[in-house]
GROMACS .gro file of C-alpha atoms in nm:
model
  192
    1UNK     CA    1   7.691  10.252  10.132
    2UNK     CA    2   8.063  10.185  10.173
    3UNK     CA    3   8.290  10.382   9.971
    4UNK     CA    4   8.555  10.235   9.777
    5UNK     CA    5   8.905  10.206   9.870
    6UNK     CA    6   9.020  10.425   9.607
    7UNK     CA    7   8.773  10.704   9.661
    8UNK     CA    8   8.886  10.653  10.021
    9UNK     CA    9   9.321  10.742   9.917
   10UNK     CA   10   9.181  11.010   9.667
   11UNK     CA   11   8.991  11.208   9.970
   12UNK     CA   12   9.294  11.110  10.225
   13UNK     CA   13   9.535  11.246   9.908
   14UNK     CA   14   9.281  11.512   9.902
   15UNK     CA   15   9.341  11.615  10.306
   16UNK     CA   16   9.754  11.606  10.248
   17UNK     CA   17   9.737  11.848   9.953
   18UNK     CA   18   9.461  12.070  10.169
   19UNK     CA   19   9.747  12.039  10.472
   20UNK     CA   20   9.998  12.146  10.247
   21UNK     CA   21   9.826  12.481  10.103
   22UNK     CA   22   9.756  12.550  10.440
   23UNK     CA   23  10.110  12.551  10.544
   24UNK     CA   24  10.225  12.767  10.268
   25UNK     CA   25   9.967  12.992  10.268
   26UNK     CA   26  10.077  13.099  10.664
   27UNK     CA   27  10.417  13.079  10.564
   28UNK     CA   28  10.339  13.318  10.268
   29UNK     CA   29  10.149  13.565  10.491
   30UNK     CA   30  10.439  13.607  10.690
   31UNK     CA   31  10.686  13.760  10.413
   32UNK     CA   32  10.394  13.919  10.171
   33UNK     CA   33  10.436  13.687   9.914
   34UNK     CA   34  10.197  13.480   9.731
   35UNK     CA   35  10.241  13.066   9.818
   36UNK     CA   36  10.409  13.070   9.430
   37UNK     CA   37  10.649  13.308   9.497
   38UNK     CA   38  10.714  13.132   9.821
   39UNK     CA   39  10.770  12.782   9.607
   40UNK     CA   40  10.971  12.969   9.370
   41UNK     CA   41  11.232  13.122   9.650
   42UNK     CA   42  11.249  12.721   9.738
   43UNK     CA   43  11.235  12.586   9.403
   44UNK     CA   44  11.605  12.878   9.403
   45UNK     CA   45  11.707  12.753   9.680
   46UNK     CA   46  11.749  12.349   9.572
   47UNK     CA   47  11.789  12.337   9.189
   48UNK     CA   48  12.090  12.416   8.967
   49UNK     CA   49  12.049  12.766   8.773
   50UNK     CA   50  12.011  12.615   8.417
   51UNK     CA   51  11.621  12.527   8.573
   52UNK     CA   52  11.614  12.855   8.710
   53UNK     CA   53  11.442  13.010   8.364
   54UNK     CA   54  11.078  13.068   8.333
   55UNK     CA   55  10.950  12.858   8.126
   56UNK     CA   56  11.102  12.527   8.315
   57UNK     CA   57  10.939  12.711   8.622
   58UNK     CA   58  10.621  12.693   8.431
   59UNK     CA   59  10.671  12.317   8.362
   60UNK     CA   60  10.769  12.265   8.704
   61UNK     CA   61  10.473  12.426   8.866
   62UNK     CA   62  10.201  12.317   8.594
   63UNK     CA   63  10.129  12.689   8.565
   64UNK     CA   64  10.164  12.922   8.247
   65UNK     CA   65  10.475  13.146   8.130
   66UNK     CA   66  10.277  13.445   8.193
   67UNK     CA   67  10.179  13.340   8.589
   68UNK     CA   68  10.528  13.267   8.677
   69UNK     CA   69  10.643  13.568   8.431
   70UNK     CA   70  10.455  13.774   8.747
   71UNK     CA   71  10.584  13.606   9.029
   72UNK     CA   72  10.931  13.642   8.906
   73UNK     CA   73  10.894  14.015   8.830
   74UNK     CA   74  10.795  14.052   9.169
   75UNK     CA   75  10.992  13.864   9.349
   76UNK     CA   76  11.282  14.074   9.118
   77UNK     CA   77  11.120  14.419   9.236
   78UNK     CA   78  11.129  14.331   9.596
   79UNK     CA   79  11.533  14.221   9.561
   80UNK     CA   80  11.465  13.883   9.671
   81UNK     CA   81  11.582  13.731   9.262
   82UNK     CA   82  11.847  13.908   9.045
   83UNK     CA   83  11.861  13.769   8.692
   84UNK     CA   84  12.145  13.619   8.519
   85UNK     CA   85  12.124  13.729   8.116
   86UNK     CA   86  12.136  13.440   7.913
   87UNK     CA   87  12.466  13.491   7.685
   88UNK     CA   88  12.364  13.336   7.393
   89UNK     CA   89  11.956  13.471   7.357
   90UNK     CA   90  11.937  13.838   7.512
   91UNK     CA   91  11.525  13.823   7.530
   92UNK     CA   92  11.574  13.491   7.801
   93UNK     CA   93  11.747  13.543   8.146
   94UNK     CA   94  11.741  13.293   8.462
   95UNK     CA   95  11.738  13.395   8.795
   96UNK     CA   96  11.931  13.300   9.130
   97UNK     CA   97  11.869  13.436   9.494
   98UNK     CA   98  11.976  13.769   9.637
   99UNK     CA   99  12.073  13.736  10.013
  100UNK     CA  100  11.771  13.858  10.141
  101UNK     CA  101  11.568  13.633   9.886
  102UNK     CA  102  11.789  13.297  10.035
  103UNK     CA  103  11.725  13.421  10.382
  104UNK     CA  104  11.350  13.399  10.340
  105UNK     CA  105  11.425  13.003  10.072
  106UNK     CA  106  11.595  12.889  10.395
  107UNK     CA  107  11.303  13.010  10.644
  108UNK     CA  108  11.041  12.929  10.497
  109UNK     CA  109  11.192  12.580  10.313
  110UNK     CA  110  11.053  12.401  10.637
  111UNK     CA  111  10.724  12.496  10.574
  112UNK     CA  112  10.630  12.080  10.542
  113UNK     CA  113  10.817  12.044  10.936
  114UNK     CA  114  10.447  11.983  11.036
  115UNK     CA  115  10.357  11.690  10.811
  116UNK     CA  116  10.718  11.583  10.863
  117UNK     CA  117  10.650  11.509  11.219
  118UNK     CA  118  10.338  11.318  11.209
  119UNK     CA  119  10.571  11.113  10.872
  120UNK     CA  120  10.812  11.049  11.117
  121UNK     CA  121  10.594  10.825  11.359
  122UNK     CA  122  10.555  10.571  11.067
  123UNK     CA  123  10.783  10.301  11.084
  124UNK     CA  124  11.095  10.292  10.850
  125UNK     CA  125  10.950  10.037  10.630
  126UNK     CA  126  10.595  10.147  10.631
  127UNK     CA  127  10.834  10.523  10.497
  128UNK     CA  128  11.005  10.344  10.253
  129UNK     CA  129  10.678  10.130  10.064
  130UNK     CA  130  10.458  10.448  10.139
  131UNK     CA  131  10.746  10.633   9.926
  132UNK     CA  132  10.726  10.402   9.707
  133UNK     CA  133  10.371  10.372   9.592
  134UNK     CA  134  10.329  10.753   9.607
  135UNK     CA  135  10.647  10.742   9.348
  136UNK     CA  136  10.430  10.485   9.110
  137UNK     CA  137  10.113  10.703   9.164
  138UNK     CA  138  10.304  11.040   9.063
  139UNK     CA  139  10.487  10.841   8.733
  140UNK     CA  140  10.133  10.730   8.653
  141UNK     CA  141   9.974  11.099   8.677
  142UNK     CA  142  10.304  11.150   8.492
  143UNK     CA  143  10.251  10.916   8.185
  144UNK     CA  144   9.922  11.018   8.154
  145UNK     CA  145   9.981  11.395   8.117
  146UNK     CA  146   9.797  11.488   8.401
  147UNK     CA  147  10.097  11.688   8.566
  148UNK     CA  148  10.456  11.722   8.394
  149UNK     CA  149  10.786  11.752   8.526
  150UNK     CA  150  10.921  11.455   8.707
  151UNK     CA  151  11.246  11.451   8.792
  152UNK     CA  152  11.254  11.112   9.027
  153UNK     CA  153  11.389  10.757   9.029
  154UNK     CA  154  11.063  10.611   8.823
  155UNK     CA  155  11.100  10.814   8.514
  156UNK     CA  156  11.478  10.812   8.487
  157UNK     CA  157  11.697  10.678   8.229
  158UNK     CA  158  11.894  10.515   8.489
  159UNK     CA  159  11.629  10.309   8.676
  160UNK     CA  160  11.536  10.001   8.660
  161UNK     CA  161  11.376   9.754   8.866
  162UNK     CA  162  11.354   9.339   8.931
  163UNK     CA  163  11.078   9.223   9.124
  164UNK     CA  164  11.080   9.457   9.385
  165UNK     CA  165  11.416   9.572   9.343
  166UNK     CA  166  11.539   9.891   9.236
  167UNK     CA  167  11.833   9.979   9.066
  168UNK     CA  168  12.035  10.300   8.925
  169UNK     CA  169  12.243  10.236   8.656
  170UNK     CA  170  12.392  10.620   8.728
  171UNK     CA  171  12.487  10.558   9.086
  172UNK     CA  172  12.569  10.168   8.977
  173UNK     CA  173  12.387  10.070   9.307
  174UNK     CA  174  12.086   9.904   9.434
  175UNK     CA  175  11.755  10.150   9.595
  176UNK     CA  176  11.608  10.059   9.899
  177UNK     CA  177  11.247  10.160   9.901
  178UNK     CA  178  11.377  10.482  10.124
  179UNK     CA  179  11.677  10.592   9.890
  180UNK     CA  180  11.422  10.656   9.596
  181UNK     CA  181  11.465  11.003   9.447
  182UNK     CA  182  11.195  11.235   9.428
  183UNK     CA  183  11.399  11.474   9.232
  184UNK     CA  184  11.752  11.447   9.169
  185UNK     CA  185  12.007  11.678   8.978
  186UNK     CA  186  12.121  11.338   8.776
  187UNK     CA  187  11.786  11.289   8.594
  188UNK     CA  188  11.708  11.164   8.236
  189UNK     CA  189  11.402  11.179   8.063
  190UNK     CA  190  11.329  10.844   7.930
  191UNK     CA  191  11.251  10.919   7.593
  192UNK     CA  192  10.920  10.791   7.436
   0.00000   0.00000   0.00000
């Protein structure tokens, strides 16, 4: 019996994630951290510090207060976070990189080079609509609850889109399938 086409991208989407815990997982080996903590140094690395508090790390990861609540304390113990006390609440704090903890966000931030390289042989437009439809498949899984945070092109504020033409009203420019944002610092929530 033939299996459907969708059953057939689910497994394939299935093989990608499996790639990707993989990678992490020998990258986390390496330093003695768990793959979160890893994705948390990263996560440090790239994003501004007012998303640096726990509970948006929570959101961001899909994981609870008290799992990331660990990781950070850890990754605190082992010097690799400080925190930064929040002036106005003296229970919250966010965090930011020590040097040693950036050293080991910048080594181990290539962790994907792998999957990169095989991305790479695609053509540029076969990049750009694959981009694409994996955008419309995460704001779908989005909308629906299934995971949270989204801080990319499709569930902006700013975007729109004609046909098959994008647009960011931020930026005042038109996307190309390949200048999509998968998460960008100039967000907004579209409000329900």
């Amino acid at each position: 019996m033939e299996v459907e086409i969708n059953q057939k991208i689910t497994h394939a989407l299935e093989r990608i994630a499996k790639t990707f815990r993989v990678l992490i997982w020998q990258e986390s080996k390496t330093y003695g951290l768990s793959p979160i903590q890893i994705q948390i140094l990263i996560f440090a690395l790239t994003h501004k510090p007012e998303l640096l508090k726990v509970s948006f790390l929570a959101k961001e990861f899909d994981l609870t207060k008290a799992t990331i609540s660990d990781s950070v304390k850890i990754l605190l113990k082992k010097e690799l976070l400080h925190k930064i006390p929040d002036t106005y609440d003296s229970r919250s704090y966010s965090v930011e990189l020590t040097t040693k903890g950036r050293t080991i966000a910048v080594k181990t931030s290539s962790y994907t080079k792998a999957l990169e390289t095989s991305i790479d042989k695609l053509t540029d437009e076969d990049k750009g609509i694959f981009l694409s439809n994996l955008l419309k498949l995460i704001a779908d899984l989005n909308r629906n609850a299934i995971i949270s945070i989204q801080r990319m092109c499709l569930t902006c504020y700013h975007y729109s889109k004609n046909g098959d033409k994008h647009y960011c009203a931020f930026l005042k420019k038109k996307l190309q399938h390949h200048e999509l944002r998968v998460d960008c610092a100039d967000h907004v929530e579209i409000k329900p």
